Structures are given as structure tokens and as C-alpha cells.
Tab-separated table of C-alpha atoms and ligand atoms in Angstrom:
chain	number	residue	atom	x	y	z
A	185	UNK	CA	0.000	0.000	0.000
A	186	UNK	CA	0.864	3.645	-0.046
A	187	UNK	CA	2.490	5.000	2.274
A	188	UNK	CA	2.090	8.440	3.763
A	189	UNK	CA	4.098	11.121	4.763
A	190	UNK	CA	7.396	9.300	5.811
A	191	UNK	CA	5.208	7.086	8.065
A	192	UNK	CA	5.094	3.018	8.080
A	193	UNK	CA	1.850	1.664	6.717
A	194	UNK	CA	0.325	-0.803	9.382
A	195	UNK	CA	-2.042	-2.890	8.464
A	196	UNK	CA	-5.376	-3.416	11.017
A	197	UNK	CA	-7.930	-5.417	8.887
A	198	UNK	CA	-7.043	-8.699	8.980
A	199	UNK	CA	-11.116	-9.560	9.339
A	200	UNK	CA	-11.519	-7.688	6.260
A	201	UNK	CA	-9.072	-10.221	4.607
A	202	UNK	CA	-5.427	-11.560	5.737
A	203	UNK	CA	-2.777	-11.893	3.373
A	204	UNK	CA	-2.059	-15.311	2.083
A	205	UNK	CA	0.734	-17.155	3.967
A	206	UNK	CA	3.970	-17.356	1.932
A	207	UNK	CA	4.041	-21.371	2.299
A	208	UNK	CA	0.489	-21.179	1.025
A	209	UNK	CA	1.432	-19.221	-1.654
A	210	UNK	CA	4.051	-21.461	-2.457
A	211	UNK	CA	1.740	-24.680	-2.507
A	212	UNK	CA	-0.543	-22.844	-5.110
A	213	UNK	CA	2.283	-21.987	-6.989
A	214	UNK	CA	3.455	-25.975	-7.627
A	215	UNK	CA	-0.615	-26.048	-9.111
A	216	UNK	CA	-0.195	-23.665	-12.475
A	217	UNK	CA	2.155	-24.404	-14.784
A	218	UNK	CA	2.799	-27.690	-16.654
A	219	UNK	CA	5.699	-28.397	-14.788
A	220	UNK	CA	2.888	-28.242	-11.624
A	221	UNK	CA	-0.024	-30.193	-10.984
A	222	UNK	CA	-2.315	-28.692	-13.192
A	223	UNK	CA	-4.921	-31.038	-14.254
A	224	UNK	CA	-8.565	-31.787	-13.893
A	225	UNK	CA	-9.180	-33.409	-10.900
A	226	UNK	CA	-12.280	-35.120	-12.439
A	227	UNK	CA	-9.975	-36.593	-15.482
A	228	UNK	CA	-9.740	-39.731	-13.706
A	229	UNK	CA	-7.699	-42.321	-15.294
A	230	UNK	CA	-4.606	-40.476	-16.233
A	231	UNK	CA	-1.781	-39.159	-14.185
A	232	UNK	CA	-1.968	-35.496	-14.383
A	233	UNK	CA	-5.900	-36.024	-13.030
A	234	UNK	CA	-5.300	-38.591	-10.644
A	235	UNK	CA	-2.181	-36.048	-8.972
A	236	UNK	CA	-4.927	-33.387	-8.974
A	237	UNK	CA	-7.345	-35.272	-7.050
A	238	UNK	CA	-4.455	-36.216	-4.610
A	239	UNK	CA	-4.130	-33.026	-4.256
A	240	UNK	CA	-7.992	-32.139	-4.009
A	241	UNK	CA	-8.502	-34.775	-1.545
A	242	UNK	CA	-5.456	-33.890	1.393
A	243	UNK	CA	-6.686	-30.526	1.137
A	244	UNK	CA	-10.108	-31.333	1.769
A	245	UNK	CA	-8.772	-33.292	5.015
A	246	UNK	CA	-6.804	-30.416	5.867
A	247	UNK	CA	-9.653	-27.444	6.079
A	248	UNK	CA	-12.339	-30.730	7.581
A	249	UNK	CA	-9.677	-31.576	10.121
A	250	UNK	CA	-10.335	-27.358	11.110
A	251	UNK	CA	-13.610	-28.485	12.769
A	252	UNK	CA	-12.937	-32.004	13.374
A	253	UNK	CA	-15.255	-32.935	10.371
A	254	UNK	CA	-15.241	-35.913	8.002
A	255	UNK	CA	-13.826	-35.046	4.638
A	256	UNK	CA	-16.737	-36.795	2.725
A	257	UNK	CA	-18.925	-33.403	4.389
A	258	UNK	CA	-16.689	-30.629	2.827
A	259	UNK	CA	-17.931	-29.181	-0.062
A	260	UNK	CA	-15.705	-26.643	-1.791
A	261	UNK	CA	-17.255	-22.892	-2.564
A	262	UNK	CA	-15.996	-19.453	-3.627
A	263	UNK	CA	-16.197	-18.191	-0.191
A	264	UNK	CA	-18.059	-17.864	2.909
A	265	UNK	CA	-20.815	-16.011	0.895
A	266	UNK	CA	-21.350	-18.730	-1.145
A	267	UNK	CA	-21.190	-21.321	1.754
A	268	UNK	CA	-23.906	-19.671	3.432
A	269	UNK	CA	-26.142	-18.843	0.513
A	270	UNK	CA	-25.944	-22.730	-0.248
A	271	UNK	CA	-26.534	-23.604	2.988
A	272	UNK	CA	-29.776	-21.087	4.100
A	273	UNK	CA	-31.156	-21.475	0.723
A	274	UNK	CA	-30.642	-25.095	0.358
A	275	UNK	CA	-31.679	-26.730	3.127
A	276	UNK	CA	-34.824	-23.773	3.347
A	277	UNK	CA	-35.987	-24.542	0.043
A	278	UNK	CA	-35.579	-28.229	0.243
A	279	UNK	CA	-37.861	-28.456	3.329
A	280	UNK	CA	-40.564	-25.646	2.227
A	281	UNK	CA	-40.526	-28.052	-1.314
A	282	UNK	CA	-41.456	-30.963	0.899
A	283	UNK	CA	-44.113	-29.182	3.237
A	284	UNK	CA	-41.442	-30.084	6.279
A	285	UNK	CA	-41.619	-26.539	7.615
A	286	UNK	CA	-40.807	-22.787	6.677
A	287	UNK	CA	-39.335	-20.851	9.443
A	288	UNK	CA	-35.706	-19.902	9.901
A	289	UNK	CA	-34.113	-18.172	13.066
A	290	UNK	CA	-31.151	-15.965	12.564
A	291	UNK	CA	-29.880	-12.795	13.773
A	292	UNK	CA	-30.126	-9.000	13.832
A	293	UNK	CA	-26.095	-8.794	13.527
A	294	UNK	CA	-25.251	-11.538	10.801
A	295	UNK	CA	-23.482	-10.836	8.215
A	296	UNK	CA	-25.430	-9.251	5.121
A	297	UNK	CA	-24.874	-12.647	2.608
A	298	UNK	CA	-27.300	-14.555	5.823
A	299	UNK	CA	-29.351	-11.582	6.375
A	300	UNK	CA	-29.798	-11.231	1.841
A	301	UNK	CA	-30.424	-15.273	1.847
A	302	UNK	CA	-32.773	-14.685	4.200
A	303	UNK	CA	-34.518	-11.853	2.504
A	304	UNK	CA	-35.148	-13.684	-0.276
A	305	UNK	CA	-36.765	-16.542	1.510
A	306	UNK	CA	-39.011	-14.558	3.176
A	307	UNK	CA	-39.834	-13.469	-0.661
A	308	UNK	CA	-40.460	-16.873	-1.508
A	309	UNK	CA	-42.645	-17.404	1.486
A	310	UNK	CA	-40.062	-18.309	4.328
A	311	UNK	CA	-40.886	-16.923	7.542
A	312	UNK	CA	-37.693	-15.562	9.627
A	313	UNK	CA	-37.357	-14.394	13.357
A	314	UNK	CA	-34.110	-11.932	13.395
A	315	UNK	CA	-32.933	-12.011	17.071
A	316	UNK	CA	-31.967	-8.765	18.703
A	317	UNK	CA	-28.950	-8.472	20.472
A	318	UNK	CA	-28.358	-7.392	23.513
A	319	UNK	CA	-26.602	-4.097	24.024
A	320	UNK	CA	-23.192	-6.222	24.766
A	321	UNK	CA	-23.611	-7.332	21.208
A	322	UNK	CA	-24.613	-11.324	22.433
A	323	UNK	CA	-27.309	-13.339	20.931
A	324	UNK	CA	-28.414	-15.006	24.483
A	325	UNK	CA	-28.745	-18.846	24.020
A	326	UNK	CA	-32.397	-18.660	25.586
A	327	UNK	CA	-33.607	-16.346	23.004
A	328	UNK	CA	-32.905	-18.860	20.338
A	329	UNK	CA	-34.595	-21.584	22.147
A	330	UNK	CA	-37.550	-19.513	22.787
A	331	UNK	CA	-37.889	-18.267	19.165
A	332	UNK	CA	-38.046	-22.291	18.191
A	333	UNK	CA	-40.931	-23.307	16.432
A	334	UNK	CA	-42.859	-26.702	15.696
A	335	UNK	CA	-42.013	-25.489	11.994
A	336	UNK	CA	-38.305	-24.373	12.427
A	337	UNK	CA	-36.275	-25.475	9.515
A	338	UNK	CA	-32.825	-23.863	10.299
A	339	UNK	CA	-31.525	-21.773	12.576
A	340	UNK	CA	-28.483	-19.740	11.554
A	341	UNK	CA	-25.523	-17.874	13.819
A	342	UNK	CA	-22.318	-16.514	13.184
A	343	UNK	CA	-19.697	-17.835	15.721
A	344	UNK	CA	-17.861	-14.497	15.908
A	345	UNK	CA	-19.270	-11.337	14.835
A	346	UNK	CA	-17.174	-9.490	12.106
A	347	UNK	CA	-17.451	-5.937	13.350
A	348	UNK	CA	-17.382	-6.403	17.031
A	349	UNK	CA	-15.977	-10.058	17.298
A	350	UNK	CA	-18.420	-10.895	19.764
A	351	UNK	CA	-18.903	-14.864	20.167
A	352	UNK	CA	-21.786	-17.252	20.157
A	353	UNK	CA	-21.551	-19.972	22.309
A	354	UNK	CA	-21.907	-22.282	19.600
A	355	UNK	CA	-21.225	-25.871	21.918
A	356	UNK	CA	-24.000	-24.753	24.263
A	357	UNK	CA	-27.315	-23.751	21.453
A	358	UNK	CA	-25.916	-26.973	19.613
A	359	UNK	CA	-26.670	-29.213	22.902
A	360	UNK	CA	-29.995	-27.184	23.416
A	361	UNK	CA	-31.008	-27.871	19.629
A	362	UNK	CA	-30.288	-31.431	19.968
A	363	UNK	CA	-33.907	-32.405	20.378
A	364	UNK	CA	-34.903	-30.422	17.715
A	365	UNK	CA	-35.445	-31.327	14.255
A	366	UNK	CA	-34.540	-28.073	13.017
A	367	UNK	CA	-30.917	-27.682	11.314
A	368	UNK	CA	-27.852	-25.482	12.736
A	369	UNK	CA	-25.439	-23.840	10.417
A	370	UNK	CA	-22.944	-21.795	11.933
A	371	UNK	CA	-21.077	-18.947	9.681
A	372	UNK	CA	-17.532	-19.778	10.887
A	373	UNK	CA	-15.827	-17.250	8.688
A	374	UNK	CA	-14.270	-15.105	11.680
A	375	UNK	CA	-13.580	-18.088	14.108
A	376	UNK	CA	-11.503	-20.346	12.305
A	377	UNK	CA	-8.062	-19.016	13.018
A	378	UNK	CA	-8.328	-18.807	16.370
A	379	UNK	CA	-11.195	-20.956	18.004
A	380	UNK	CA	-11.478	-24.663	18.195
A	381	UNK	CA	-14.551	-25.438	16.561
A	382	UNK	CA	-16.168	-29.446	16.543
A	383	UNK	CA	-19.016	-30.035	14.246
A	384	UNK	CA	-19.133	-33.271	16.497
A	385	UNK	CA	-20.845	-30.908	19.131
A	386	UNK	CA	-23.788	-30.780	16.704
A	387	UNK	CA	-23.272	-28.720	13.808
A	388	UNK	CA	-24.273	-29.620	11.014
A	389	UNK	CA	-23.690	-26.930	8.679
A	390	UNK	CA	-20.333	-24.844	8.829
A	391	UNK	CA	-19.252	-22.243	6.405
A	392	UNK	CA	-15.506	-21.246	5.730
A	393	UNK	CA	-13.667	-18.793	4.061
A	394	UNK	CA	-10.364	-19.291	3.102
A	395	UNK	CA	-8.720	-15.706	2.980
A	396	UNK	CA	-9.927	-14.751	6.793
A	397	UNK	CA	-7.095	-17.557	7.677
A	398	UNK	CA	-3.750	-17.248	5.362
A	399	UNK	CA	-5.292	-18.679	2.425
A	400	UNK	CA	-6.034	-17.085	-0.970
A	401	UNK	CA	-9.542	-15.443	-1.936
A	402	UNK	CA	-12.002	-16.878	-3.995
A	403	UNK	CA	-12.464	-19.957	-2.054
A	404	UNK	CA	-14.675	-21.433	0.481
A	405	UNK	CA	-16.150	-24.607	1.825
A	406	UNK	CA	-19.703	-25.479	3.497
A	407	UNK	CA	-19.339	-28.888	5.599
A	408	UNK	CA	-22.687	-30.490	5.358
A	409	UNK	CA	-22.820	-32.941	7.956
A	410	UNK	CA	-22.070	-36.701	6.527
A	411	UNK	CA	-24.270	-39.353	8.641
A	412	UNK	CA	-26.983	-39.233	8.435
A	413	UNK	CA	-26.438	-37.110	5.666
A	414	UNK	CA	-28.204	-33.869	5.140
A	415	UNK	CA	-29.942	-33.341	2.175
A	416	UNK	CA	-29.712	-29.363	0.775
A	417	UNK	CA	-31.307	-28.185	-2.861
A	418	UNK	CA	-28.097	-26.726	-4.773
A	419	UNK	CA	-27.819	-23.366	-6.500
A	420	UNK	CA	-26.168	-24.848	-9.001
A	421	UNK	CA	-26.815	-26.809	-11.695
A	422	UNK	CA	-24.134	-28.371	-13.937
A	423	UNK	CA	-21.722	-31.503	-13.401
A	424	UNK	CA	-21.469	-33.951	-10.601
A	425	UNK	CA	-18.566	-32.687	-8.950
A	426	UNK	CA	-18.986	-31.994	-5.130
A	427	UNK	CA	-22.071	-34.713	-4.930
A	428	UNK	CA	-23.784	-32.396	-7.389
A	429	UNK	CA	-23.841	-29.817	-4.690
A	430	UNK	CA	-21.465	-27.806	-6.329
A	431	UNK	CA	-21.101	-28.407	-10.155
A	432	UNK	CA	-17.917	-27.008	-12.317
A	433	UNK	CA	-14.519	-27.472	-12.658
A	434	UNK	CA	-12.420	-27.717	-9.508
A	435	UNK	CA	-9.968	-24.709	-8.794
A	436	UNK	CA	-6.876	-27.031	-7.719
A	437	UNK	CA	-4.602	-23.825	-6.716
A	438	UNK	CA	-7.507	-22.511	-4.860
A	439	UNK	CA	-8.271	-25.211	-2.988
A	440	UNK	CA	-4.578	-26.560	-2.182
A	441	UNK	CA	-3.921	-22.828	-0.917
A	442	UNK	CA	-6.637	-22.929	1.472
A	443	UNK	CA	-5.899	-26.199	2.691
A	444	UNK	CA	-2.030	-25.626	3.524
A	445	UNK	CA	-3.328	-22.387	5.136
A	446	UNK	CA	-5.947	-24.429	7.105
A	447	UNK	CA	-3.214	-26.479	8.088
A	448	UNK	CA	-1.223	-23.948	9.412
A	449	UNK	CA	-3.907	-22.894	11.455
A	450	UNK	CA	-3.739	-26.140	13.132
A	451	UNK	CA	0.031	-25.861	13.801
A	452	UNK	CA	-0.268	-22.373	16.250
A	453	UNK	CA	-3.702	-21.804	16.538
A	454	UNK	CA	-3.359	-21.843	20.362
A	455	UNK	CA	-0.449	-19.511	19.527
A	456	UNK	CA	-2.043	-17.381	18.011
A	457	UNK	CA	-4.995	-16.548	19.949
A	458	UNK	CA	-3.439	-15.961	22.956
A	459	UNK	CA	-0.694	-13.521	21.234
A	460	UNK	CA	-3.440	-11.500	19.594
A	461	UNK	CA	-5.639	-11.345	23.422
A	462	UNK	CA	-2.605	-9.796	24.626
A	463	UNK	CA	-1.915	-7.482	21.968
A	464	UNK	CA	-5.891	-6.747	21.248
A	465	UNK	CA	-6.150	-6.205	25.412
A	466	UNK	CA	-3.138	-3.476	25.103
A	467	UNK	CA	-4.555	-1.999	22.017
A	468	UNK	CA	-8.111	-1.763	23.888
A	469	UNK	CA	-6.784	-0.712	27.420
A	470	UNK	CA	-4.271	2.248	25.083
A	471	UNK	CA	-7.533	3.416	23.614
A	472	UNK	CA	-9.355	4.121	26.707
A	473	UNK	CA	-7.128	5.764	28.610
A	474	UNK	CA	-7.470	8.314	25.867
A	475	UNK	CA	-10.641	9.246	27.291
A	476	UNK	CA	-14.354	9.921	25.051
A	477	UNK	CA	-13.946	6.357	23.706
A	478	UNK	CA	-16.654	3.850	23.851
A	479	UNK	CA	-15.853	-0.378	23.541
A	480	UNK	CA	-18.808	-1.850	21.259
A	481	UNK	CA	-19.432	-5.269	22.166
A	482	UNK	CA	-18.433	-5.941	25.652
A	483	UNK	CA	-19.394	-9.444	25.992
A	484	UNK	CA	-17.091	-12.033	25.478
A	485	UNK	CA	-15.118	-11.498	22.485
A	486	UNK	CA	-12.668	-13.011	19.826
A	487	UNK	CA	-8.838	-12.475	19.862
A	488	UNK	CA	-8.096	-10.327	16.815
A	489	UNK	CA	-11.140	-7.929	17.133
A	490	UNK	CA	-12.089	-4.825	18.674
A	491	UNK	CA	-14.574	-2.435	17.493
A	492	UNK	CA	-14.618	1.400	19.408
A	493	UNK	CA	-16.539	4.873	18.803
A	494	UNK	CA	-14.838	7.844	19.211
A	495	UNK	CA	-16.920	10.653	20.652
A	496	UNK	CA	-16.503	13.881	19.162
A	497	UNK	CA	-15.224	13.201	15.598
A	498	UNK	CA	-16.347	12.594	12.306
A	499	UNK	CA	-15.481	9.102	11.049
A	500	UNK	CA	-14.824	9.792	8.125
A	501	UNK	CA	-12.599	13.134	8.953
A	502	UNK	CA	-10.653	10.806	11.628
A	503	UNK	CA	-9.906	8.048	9.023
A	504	UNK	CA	-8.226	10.786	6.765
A	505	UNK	CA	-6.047	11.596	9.863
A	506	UNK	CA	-5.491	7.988	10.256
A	507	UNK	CA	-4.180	7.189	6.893
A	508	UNK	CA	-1.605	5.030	6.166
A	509	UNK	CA	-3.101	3.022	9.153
A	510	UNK	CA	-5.456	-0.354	7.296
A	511	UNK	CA	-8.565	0.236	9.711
A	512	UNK	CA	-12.322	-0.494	9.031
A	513	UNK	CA	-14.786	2.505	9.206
A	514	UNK	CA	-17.675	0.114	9.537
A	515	UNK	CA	-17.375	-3.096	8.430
A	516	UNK	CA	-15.217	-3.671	5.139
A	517	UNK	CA	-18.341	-4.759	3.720
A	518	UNK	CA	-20.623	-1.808	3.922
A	519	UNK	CA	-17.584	0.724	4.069
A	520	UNK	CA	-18.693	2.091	0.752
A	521	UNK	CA	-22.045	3.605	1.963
A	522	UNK	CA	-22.340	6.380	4.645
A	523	UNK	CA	-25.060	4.554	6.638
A	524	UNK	CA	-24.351	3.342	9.965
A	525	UNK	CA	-23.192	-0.388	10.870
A	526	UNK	CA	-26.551	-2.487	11.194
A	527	UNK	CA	-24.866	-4.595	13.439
A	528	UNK	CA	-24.257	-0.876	16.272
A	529	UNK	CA	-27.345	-0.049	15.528
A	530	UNK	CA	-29.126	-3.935	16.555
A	531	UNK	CA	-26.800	-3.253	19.960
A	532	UNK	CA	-28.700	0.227	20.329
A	533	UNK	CA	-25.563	2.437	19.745
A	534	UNK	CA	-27.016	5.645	18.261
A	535	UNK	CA	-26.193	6.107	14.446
A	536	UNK	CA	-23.984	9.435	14.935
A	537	UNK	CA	-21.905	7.549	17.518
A	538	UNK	CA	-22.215	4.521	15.399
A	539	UNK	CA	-20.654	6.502	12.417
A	540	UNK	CA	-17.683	7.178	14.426
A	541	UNK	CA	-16.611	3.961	15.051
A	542	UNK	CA	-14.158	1.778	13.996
A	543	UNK	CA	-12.877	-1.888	13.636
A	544	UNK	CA	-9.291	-2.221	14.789
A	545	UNK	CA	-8.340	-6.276	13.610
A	546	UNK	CA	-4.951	-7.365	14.073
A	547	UNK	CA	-3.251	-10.456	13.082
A	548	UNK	CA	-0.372	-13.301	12.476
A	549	UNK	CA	2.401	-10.739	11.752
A	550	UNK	CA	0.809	-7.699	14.099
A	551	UNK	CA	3.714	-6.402	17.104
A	552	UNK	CA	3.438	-4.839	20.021
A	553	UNK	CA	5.264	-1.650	18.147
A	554	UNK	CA	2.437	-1.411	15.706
A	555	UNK	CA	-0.303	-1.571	18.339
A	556	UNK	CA	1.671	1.704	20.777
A	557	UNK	CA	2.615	3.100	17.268
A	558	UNK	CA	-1.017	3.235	16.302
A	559	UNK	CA	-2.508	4.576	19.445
A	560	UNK	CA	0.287	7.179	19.180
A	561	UNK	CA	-1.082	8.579	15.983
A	562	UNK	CA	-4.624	7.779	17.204
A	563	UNK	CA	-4.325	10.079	20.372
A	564	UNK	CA	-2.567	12.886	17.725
A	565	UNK	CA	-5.598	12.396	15.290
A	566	UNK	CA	-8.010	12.488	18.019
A	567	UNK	CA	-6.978	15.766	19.712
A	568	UNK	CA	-6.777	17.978	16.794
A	569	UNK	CA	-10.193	16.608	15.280
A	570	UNK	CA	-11.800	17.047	19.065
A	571	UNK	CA	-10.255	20.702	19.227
A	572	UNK	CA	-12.938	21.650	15.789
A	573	UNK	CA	-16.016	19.688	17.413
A	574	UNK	CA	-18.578	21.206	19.810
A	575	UNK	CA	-19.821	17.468	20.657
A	576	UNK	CA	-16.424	17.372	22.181
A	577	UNK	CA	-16.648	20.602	24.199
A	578	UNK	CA	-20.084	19.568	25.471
A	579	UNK	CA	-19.091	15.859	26.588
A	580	UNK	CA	-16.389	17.617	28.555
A	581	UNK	CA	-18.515	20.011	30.043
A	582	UNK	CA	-20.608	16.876	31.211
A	583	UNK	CA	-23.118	16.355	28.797
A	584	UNK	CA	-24.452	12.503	28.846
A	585	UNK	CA	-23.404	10.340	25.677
A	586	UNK	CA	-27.132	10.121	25.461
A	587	UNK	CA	-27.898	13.453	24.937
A	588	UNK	CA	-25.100	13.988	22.438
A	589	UNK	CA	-25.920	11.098	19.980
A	590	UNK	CA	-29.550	10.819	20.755
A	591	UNK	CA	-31.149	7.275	21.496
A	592	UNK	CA	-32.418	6.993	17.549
A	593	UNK	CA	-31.490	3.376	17.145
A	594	UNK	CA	-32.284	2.229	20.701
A	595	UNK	CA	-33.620	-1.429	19.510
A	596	UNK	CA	-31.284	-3.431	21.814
A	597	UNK	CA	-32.487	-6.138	24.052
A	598	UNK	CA	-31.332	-4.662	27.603
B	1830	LIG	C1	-18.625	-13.418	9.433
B	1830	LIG	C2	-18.470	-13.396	7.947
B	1830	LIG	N1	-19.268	-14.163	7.191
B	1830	LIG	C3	-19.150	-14.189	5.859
B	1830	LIG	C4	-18.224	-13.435	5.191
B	1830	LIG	C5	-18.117	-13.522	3.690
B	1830	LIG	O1	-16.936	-14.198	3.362
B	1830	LIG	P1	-16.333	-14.219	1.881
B	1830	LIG	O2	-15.567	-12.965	1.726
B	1830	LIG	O3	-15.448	-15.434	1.865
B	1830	LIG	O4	-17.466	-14.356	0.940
B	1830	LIG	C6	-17.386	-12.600	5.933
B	1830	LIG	C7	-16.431	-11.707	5.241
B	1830	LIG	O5	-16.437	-10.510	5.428
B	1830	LIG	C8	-17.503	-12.592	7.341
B	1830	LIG	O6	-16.707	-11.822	8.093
């Protein structure tokens, strides 16, 4: 990236995307060229195929080994968008086609390719109960069992929020949906690099995406769980690769990148997490002792995430001051309109507060110089933008955060 003025770009998004590990790279390099292992994994029968499918096949042990899964479940996708289009539409649309039930339970604060799916079951006649979190950003386990319905085909969570990393204890709904018929697919997408995850605990659908972990973009899986195996209604319609589930030609490169990455995860996963809890933890205590800063998401949260509003600035002023700095006005995902985060505004943080905020995510290659470096030029940014505001004069004068931002979203669950 560019950097600016004389200063050393640091990069905070790593759950926007990570960059791909260099021995993942280098795996998906040796799957290109002729001198690689180019071929069609489906051209059975001749060597260049059959050294494909080798190839297809440890990598698909590799990213099902990430949740303790049986290979046979993995079904490759583009991405975690895909994975979770396949699985809310799929297993939605099978049952509704076989009268088994219509209703889905998801929440206020998933990401927008569950909350889209979901929209356009409703349009074909699905009905959906979005949970409210509560204002510590947490789905509470209870509300999903009370929300369950004689009819209640699926019921869909993320694992760990993307904006404010907040986790659902997935182990605990799974044993509480046990008795249920309905199905449980958890959107994994921000978990996997840090959190043990066992679908054995009663998941039985799991999305993945490959470049929140090391590997490259482009590529996903869903597990669908294996025995007894669940039956979905594809998107897709084409060849038989993937069970059908998945038509087309596989991406070998793709696929062998996200498994070496997956891999990796395996080897310092443990590592990892508790590196980036210290380092987050430092980042988060820095931030508020510069006073006027407000933690979204207080309950229990994921390593590598931290999501803060600043009172008295303009977002979008404050990430000018900020550049060079890789930081998240938002989420990545909605960064390119103006409107505040949908998943602030389910936690009741007011939308002018909510526009001020910002997702700090660090990663594999973060250090402790880049975290004090950054709240350096955070506590620079922040005074001269607070010196232009009158929100900042009045919150220092004693006026309530309340009465600055206004209560307009105020939909939070206590
Ligand atoms: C929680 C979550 N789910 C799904 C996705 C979509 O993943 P992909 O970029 O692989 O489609 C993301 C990416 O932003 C995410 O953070």
C-alpha cells in the first residue's frame, strides 16, 4: 500500500481479509504451470488427473480436520458467501418443497450474505425471526430456544461477529437444539483461526472462508454434515462434482492454498490466539485511557477484534487523519455507503456515535510496536479533530453520551 508522509503503513484489517501465507502461496504456486499439478481433478484415469485429485482430496482433510469434520462433508465454494447462501437457501428450500416446515431463526447482527439469503426466503414465502442483540452485542442462548418453532427449519448464527468479534456460544445452542429437528449452520468465517470449533458438538452446517485464515480469496467450503447425511437443494446446476452440490470445474490452486493455510492454522492456533488477546487487550486498554472512547461489544469477544466509537469526531474526517493506518470505518463490507453499521445499531448504539466507530483487527504478523505506534497517531488524530467539534466541548462540560448522539437506534435487548 501507499504510504504516507514518511510514516510506516500498518495494516489493522485482517477480518476484512489476511494476506495469504507465503508457504500457502508457495503450494498454489506448484498447481499452475505444466511443470505443476495442473490437471482436472475429475480426469480420472490419467496421471496429471489422478495427482490433482491427490491433491484435491489432502486438502479437503486439511480445512475438515479445522472443525474435526469428516472429509466426505466438505464441499468446496468461492467463499463464505457462497457457503452460506448454499446452505440457508438449500436446506430452506428443500424443506418448504417438501411441506417439512418454513421458518428460519437468525440474527439481527449476521453478516449481510445470511441476512440477503434470508430476505429472499421470506420473498419466496419463508418466515424468519431476526434475534436482537443485547446491548453487549450477544445473541443469548435462551432467546434462540424460545424463538423455536414446531415449523423451524434452520436456525443460523455466526460464531464471531465481524465488526465487534463478539462470540456465540456455539457448543452450548448446539446441545440445546439437539432435540430439535430443526438444522444449525454456523457462519464460521471469523472463528476459524483462532477458536477450536467441533461439528461433532452438533453442527451440522459450517461455512468457511479461506482468505480470513492465510489462504487465498475466492475460495470457500460449506461442511454439510455426513451421517446421516443432510440433504440441501443446490444453486447450481451443472456436473457432478462436489455430490452435485457444487457443479464445475475444480480450482486445484484454490483449494490446495486454502488447505495448507488451514493447516497452518492447526500448527499455532493456540499460539495465536493468545498472542493477539494480549496485543488486542493493550490496544483496547491504550484506547481508553485516551478518554471519550466507547468499547462496542463488551461481551465475550474473539482475539483479533475490537470495534470502538470515538466521541466527538467525524469518522470519516478521523480516518483521513489515520491514513496510512489499514482500519475499518464500519465493516469492510458496507464501508462504501455512509449509513451506519446495522450490526451498532441492533446493539442500540445511536447512528452518529455509530458513524464514528471503527474496527481495529490485528493479526499473524501484528507487534506490540504497531499496536503503541497506532494509538500514538490515534491520540494525535483524536486531539486535533476534538479541538474543531462542539460534541467534544459539550461531553467535557458533562453532557451525557445520550444526549449527544440521541437514542435513535435504541432497539437493543437490555
Ligand atoms: C462473518 C463473515 N461471514 C461471511 C463473510 C463472507 O466471506 P467471503 O468474503 O469469503 O465471501 C465474511 C467476510 O467478510 C464474514 O466476516
Amino acid at each position: 500500500m501507499k504510504p504516507s508522509a514518511g510514516r510506516r503503513p500498518i495494516y489493522m484489517d485482517h477480518a476484512a481479509t489476511t494476506p495469504v501465507d507465503p508457504l500457502a502461496a508457495q503450494a498454489m504456486a506448484g498447481c499452475l504451470t505444466a511443470d505443476g499439478v495442473f490437471g482436472n481433478p475429475a480426469s480420472a484415469g490419467h496421471a496429471w488427473g489422478d495427482a490433482a485429485a491427490f491433491r484435491v482430496d489432502s486438502a479437503r482433510r486439511q480445512v475438515a480436520a479445522l472443525a474435526n469434520a469428516d472429509p466426505a462433508g466438505v464441499i468446496w465454494t468461492s467463499g463464505a458467501t457462497e457457503s452460506i447462501n448454499l446452505a440457508v437457501l438449500g436446506v430452506v428450500r428443500f424443506a418448504m418443497a417438501r411441506g417439512r416446515g418454513r421458518h428460519v431463526i437468525t440474527a439481527r447482527t449476521e453478516h449481510s450474505a445470511t441476512l440477503a439469503a434470508c430476505a429472499q426466503l421470506e420473498r419466496e414465502g419463508a418466515r424468519v425471526t431476526y434475534l436482537v442483540p443485547g446491548t453487549d452485542g450477544a445473541i443469548p442462548v435462551q432467546a434462540v430456544l424460545d424463538a423455536l418453532r414446531d415449523d423451524t427449519v434452520l436456525v443460523s448464527l455466526m460464531h464471531v461477529n465481524n465488526e465487534t468479534g463478539v462470540l456465540h456460544p456455539v457448543r452450548e445452542t448446539a446441545a440445546h437444539l439437539a432435540e430439535h429437528p430443526a438444522v444449525f449452520h454456523v457462519d464460521a468465517a471469523q472463528s476459524a483461526a483462532f477458536l477450536s470449533l467441533d461439528v461433532g458438538w452438533g453442527v451440522d452446517l459450517l461455512s468457511l472462508s479461506s482468505h480470513k485464515f492465510y489462504g487465498p480469496k475466492g475460495v470457500g467450503a460449506l461442511y454439510v454434515r455426513h451421517r446421516p447425511r443432510l440433504r440441501l437443494q443446490p444453486l447450481m446446476f451443472g456436473g457432478d462434482q462436489e455430490q452435485g452440490m457444487r457443479p464445475g470445474t475444480l480450482a486445484v490452486h484454490q483449494l490446495v492454498g486454502m488447505g495448507e493455510a488451514a493447516a497452518l492454522v492447526l500448527q499455532r492456533r493456540d499460539a495465536d490466539r493468545w498472542r493477539l488477546d494480549g496485543l488486542t487487550r493493550r490496544l483496547e486498554q491504550g484506547l481508553l485511557d485516551l478518554e471519550g472512547v466507547v468499547i462496542n461489544g463488551r461481551a465475550e469477544r474473539a482475539p483479533h477484534i475490537l470495534n470502538v466509537s470515538f466521541i466527538g469526531v467525524h469518522g470519516e474526517s478521523l480516518a483521513l487523519a489515520l491514513e496510512g493506518i489499514g482500519l475499518s470505518l464500519g465493516s469492510a463490507c458496507t464501508s462504501a455507503s455512509a449509513t451506519a453499521s446495522h450490526v451498532l445499531r441492533a446493539m442500540g448504539v445511536a447512528d452518529g456515535l455509530a458513524l464514528a466507530s471503527f474496527r481495529f483487527s490485528l493479526g499473524r504478523w501484528t507487534r506490540e510496536e504497531d499496536v503503541d505506534e497506532v494509538l500514538a497517531r490515534v491520540a494525535t488524530a483524536l486531539a486535533e479533530q476534538r479541538r474543531r467539534t462542539t460534541v467534544w466541548a459539550d461531553y467535557r462540560s458533562g453532557t451525557p453520551v445520550a444526549d449527544l448522539y440521541g437514542t435513535d437506534a435504541g432497539e437493543a435487548a437490555g
